PDB file of N, CA and C in Angstrom:
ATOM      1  N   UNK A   1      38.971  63.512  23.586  1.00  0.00           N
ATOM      2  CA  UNK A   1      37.972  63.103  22.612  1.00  0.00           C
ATOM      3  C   UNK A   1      38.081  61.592  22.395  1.00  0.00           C
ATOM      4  N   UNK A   2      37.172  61.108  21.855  1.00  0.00           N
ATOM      5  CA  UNK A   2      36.976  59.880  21.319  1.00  0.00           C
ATOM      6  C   UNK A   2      36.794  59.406  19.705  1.00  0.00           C
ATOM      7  N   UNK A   3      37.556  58.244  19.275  1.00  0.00           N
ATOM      8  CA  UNK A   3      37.155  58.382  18.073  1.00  0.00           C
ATOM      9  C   UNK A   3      36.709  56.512  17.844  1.00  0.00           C
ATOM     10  N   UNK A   4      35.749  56.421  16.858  1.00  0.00           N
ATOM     11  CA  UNK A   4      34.680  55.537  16.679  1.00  0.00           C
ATOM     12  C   UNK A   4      34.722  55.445  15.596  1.00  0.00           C
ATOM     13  N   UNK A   5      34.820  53.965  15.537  1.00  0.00           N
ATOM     14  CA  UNK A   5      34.624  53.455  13.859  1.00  0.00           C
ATOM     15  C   UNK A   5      33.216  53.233  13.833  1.00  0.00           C
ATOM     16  N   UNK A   6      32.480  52.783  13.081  1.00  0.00           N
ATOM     17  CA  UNK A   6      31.122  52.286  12.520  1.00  0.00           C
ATOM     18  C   UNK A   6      30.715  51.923  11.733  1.00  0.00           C
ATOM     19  N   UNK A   7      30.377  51.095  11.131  1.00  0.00           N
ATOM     20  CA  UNK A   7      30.054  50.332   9.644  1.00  0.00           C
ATOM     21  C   UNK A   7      30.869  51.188   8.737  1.00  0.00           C
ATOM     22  N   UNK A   8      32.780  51.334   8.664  1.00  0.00           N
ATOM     23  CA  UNK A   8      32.830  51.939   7.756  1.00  0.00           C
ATOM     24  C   UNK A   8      33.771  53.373   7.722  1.00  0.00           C
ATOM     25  N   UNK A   9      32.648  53.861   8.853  1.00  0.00           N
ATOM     26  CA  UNK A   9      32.826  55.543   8.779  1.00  0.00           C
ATOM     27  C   UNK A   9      33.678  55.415  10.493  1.00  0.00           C
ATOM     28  N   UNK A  10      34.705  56.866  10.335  1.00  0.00           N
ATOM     29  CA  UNK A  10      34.906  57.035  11.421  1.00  0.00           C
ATOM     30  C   UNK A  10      34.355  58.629  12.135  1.00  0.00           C
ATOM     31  N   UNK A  11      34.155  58.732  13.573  1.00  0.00           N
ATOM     32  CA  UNK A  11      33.736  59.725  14.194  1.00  0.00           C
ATOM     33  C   UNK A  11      34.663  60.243  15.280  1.00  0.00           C
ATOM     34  N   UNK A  12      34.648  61.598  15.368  1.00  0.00           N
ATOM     35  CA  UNK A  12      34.787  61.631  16.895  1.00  0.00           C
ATOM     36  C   UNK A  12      33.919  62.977  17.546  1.00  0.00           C
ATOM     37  N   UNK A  13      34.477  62.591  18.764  1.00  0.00           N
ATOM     38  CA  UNK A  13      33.358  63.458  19.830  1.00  0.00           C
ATOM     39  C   UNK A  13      34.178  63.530  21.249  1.00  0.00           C
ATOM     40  N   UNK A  14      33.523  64.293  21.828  1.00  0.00           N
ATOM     41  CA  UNK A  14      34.172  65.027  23.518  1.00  0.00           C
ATOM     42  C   UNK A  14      33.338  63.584  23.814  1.00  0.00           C
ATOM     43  N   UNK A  15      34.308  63.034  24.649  1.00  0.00           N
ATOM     44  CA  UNK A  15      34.488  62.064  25.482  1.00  0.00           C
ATOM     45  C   UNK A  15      33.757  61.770  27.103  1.00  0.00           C
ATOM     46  N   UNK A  16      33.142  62.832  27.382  1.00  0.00           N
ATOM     47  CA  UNK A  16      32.228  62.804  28.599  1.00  0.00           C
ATOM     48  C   UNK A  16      30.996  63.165  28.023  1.00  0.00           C
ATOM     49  N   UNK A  17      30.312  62.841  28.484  1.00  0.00           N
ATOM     50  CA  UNK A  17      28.800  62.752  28.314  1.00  0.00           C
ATOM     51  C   UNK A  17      28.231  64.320  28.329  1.00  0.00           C
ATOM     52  N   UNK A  18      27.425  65.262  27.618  1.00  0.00           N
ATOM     53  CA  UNK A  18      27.279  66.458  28.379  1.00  0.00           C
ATOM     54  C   UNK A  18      26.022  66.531  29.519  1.00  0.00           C
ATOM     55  N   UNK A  19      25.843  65.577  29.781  1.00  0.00           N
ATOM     56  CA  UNK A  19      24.343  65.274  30.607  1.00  0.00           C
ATOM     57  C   UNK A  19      25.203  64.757  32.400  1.00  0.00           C
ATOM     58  N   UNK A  20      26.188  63.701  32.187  1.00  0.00           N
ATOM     59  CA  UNK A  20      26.375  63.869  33.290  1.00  0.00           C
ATOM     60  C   UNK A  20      27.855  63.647  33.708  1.00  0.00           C
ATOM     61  N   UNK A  21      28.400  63.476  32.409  1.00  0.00           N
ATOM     62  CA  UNK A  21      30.019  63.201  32.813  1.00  0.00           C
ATOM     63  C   UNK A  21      30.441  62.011  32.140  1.00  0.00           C
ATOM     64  N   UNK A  22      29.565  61.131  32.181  1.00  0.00           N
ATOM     65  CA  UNK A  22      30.033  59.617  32.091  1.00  0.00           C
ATOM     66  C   UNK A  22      31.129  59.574  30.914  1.00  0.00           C
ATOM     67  N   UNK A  23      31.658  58.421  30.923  1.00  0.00           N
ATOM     68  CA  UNK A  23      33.233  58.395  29.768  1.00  0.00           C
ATOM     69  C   UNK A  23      31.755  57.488  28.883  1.00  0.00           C
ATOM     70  N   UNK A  24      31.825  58.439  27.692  1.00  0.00           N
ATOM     71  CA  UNK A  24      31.548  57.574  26.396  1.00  0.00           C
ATOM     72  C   UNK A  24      31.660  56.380  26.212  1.00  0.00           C
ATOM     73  N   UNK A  25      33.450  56.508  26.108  1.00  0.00           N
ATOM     74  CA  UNK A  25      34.221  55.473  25.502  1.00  0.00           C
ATOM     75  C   UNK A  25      33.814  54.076  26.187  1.00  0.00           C
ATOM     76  N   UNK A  26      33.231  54.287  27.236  1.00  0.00           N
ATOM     77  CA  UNK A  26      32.236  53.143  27.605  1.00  0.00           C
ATOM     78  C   UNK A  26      31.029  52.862  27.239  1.00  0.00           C
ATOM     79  N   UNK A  27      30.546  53.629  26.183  1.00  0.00           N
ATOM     80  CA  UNK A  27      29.290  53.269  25.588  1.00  0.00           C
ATOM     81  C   UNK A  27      29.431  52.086  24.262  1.00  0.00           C
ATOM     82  N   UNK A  28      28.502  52.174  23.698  1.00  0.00           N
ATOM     83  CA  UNK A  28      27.977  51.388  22.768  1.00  0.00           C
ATOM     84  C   UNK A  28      27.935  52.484  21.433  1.00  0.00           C
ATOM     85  N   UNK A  29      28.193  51.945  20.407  1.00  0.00           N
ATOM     86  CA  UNK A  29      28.107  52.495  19.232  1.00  0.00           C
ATOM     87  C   UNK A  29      27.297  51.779  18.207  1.00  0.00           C
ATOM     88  N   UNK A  30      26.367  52.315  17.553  1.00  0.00           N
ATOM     89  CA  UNK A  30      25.485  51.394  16.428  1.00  0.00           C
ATOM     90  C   UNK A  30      24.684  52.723  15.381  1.00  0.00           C
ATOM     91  N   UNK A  31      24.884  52.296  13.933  1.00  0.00           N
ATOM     92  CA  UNK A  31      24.079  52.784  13.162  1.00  0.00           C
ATOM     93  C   UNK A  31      24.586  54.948  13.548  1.00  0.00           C
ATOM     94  N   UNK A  32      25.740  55.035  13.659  1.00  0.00           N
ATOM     95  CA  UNK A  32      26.178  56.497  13.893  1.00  0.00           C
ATOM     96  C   UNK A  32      25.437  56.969  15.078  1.00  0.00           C
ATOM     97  N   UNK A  33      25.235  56.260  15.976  1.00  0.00           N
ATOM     98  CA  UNK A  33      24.408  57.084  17.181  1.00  0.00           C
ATOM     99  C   UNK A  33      25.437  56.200  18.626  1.00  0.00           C
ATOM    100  N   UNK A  34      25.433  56.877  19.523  1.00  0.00           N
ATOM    101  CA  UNK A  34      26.572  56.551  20.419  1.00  0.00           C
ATOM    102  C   UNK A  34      25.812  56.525  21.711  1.00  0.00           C
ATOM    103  N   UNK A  35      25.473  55.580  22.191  1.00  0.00           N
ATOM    104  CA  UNK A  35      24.671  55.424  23.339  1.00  0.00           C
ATOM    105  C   UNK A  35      25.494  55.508  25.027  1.00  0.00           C
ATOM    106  N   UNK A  36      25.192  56.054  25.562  1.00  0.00           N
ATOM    107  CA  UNK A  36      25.650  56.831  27.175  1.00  0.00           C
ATOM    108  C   UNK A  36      25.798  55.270  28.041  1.00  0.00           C
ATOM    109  N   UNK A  37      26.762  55.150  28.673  1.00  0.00           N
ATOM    110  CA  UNK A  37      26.578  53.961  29.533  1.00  0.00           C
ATOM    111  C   UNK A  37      25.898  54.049  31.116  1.00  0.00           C
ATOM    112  N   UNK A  38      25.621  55.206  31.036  1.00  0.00           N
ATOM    113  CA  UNK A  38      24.829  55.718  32.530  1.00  0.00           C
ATOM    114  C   UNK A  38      23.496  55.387  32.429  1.00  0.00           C
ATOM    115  N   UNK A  39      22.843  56.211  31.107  1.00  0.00           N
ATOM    116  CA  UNK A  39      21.282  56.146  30.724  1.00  0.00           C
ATOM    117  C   UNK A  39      20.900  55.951  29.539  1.00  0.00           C
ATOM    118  N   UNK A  40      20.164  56.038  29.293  1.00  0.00           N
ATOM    119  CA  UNK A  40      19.364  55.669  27.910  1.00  0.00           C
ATOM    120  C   UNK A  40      19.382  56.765  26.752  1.00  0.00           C
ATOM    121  N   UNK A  41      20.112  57.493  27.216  1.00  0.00           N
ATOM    122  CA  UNK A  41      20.496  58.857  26.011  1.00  0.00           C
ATOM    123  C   UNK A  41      21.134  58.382  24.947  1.00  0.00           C
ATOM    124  N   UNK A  42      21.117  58.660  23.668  1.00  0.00           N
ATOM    125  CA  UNK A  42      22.467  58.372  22.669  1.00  0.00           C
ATOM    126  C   UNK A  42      22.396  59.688  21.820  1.00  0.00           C
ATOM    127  N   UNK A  43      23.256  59.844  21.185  1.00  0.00           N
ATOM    128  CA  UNK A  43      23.984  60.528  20.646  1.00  0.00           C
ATOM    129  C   UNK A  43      24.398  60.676  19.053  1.00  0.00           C
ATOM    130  N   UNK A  44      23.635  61.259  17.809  1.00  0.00           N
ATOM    131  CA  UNK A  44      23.493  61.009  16.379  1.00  0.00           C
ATOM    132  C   UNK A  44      25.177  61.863  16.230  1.00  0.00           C
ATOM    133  N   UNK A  45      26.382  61.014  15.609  1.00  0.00           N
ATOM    134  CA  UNK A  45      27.436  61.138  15.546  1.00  0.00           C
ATOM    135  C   UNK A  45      27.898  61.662  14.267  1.00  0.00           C
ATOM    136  N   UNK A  46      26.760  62.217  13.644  1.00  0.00           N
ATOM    137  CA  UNK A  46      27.113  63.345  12.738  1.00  0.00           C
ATOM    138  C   UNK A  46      26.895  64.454  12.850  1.00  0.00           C
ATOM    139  N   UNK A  47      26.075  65.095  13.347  1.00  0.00           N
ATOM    140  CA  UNK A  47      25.504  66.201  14.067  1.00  0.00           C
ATOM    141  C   UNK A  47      25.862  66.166  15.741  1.00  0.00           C
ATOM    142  N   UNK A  48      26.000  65.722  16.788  1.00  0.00           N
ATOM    143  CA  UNK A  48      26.196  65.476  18.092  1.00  0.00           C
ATOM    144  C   UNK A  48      24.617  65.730  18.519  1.00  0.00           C
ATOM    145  N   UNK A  49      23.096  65.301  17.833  1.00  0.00           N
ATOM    146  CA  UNK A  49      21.950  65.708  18.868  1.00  0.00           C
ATOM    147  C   UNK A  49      21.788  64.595  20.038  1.00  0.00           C
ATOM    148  N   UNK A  50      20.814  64.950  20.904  1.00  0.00           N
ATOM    149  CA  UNK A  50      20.814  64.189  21.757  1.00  0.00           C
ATOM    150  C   UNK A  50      19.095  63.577  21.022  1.00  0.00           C
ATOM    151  N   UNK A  51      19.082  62.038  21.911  1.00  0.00           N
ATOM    152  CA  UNK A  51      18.006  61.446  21.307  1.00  0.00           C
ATOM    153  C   UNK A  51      16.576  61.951  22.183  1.00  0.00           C
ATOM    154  N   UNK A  52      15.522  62.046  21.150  1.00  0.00           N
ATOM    155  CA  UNK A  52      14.387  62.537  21.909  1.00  0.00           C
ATOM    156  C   UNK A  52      14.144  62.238  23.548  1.00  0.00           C
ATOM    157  N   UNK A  53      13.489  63.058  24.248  1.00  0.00           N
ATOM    158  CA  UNK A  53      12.967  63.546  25.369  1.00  0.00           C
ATOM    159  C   UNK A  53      14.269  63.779  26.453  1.00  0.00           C
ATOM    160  N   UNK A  54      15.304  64.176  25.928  1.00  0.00           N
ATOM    161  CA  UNK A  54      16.488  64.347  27.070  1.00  0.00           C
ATOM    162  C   UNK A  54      16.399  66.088  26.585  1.00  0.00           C
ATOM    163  N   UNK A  55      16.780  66.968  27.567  1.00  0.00           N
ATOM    164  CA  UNK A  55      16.933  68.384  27.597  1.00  0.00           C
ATOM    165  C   UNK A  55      18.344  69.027  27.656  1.00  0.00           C
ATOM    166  N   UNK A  56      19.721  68.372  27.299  1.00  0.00           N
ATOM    167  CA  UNK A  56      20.912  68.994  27.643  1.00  0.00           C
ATOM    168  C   UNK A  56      21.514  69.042  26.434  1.00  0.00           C
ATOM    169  N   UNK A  57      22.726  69.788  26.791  1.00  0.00           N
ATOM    170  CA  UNK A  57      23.456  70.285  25.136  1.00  0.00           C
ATOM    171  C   UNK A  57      23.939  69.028  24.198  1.00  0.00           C
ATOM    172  N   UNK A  58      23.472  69.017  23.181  1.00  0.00           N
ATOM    173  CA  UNK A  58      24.681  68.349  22.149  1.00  0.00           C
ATOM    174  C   UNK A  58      26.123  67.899  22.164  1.00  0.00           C
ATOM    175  N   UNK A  59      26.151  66.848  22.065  1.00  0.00           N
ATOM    176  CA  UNK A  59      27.535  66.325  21.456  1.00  0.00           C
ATOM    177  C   UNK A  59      28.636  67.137  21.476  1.00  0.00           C
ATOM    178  N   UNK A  60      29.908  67.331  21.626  1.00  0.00           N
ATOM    179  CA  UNK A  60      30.651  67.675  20.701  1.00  0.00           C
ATOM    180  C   UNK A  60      30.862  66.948  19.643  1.00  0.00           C
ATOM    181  N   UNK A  61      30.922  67.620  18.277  1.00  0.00           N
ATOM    182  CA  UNK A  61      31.421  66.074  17.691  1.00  0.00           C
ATOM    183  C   UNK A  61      32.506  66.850  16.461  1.00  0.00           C
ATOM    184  N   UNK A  62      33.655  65.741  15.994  1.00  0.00           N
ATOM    185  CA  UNK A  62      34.461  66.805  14.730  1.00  0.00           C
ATOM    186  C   UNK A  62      34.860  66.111  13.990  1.00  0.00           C
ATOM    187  N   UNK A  63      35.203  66.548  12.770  1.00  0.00           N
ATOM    188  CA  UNK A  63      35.079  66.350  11.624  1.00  0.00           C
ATOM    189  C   UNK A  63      36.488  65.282  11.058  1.00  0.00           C
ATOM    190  N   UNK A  64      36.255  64.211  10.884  1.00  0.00           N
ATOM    191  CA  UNK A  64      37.583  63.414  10.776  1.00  0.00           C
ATOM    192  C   UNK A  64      37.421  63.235   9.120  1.00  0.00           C
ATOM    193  N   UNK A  65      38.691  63.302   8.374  1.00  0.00           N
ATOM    194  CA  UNK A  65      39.306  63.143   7.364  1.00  0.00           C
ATOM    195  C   UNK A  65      40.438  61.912   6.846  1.00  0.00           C
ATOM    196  N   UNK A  66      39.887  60.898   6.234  1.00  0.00           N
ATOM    197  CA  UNK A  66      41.156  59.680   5.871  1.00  0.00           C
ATOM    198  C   UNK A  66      41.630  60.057   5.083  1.00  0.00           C
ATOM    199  N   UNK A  67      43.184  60.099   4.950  1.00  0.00           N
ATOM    200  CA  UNK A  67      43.532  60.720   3.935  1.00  0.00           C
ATOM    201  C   UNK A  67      44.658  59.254   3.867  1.00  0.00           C
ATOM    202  N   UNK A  68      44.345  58.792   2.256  1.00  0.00           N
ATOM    203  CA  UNK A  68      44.995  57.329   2.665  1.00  0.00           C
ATOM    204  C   UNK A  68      44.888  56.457   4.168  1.00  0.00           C
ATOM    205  N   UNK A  69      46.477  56.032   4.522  1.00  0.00           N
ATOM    206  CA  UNK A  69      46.240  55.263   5.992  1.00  0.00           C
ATOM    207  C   UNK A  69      45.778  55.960   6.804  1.00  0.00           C
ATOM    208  N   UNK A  70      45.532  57.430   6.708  1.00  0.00           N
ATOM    209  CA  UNK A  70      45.561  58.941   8.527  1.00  0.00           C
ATOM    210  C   UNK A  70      44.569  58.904   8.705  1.00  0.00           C
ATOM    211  N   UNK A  71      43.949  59.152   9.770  1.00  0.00           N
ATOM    212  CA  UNK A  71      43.150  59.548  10.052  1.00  0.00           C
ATOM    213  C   UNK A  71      43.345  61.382  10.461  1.00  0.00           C
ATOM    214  N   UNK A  72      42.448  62.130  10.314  1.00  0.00           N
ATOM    215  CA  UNK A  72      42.548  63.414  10.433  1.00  0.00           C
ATOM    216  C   UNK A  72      41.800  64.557  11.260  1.00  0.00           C
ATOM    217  N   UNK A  73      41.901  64.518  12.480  1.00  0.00           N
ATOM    218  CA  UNK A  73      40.614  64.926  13.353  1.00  0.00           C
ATOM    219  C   UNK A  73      41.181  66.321  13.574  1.00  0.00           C
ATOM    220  N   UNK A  74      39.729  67.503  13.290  1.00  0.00           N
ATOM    221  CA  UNK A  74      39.600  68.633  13.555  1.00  0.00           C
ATOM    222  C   UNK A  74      39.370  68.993  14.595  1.00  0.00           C
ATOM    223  N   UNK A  75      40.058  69.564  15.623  1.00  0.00           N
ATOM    224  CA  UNK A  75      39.480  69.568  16.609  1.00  0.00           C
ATOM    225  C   UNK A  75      38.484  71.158  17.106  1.00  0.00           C
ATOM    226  N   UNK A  76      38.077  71.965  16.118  1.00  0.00           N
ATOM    227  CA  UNK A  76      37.479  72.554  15.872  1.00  0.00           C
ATOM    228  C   UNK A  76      36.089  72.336  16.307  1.00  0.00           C
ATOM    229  N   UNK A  77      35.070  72.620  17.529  1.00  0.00           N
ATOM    230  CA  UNK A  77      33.846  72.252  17.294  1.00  0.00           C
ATOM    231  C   UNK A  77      33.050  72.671  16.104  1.00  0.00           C
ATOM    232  N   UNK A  78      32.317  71.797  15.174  1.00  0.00           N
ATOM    233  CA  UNK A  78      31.400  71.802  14.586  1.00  0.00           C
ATOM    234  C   UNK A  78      30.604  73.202  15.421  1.00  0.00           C
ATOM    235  N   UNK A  79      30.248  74.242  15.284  1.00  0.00           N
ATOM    236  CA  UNK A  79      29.169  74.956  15.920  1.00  0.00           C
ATOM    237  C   UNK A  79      28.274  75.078  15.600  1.00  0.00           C
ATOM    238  N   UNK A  80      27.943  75.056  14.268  1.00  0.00           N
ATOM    239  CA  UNK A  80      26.370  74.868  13.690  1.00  0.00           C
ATOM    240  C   UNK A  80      26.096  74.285  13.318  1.00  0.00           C
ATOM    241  N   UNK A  81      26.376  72.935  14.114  1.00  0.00           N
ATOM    242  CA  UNK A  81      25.883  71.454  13.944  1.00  0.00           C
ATOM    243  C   UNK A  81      25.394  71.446  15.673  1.00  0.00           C
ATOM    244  N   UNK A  82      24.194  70.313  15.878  1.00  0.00           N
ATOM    245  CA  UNK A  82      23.632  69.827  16.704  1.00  0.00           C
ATOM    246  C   UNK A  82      23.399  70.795  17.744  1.00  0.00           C
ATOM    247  N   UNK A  83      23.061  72.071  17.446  1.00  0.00           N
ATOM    248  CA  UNK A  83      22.625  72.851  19.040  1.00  0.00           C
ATOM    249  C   UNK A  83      20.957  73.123  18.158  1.00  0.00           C
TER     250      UNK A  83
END
């Protein structure tokens, strides 16, 4: 998995792309949406949807917790989020 700061907030998510593989962690991050470094897909990093007119599964994405300095990642998929 991957985890992503952003104005603030932190995220994480399965680390390959579900469209074609690509490593995330080479993407771009802005405004909670996580953009693919292959194509023009991104990724809403609270829900895991994919951005209009792409057809493949959702994100993984899970639920991180600061608790003071920790960070706290579930690695639980979200399931009734973003399908």
């Amino acid at each position: 998995f991957i985890l992503i700061q952003d104005q603030g907030r932190f995220f994480a998510a399965e680390r390959a792309c579900p469209h074609e593989g690509a490593d995330l962690a080479l993407g771009r991050c802005s405004h909670a949406r996580l953009h693919c470094p292959r194509h023009q897909a991104s990724f809403d990093l609270t829900d895991g949807s994919v951005s209009p007119g792409w057809s493949f599964p959702a994100l993984r994405v899970f639920d991180v917790r600061r608790i003071g300095a920790e960070l706290w990642v579930n690695l639980n998929h979200r399931e009734d989020r973003g399908n």
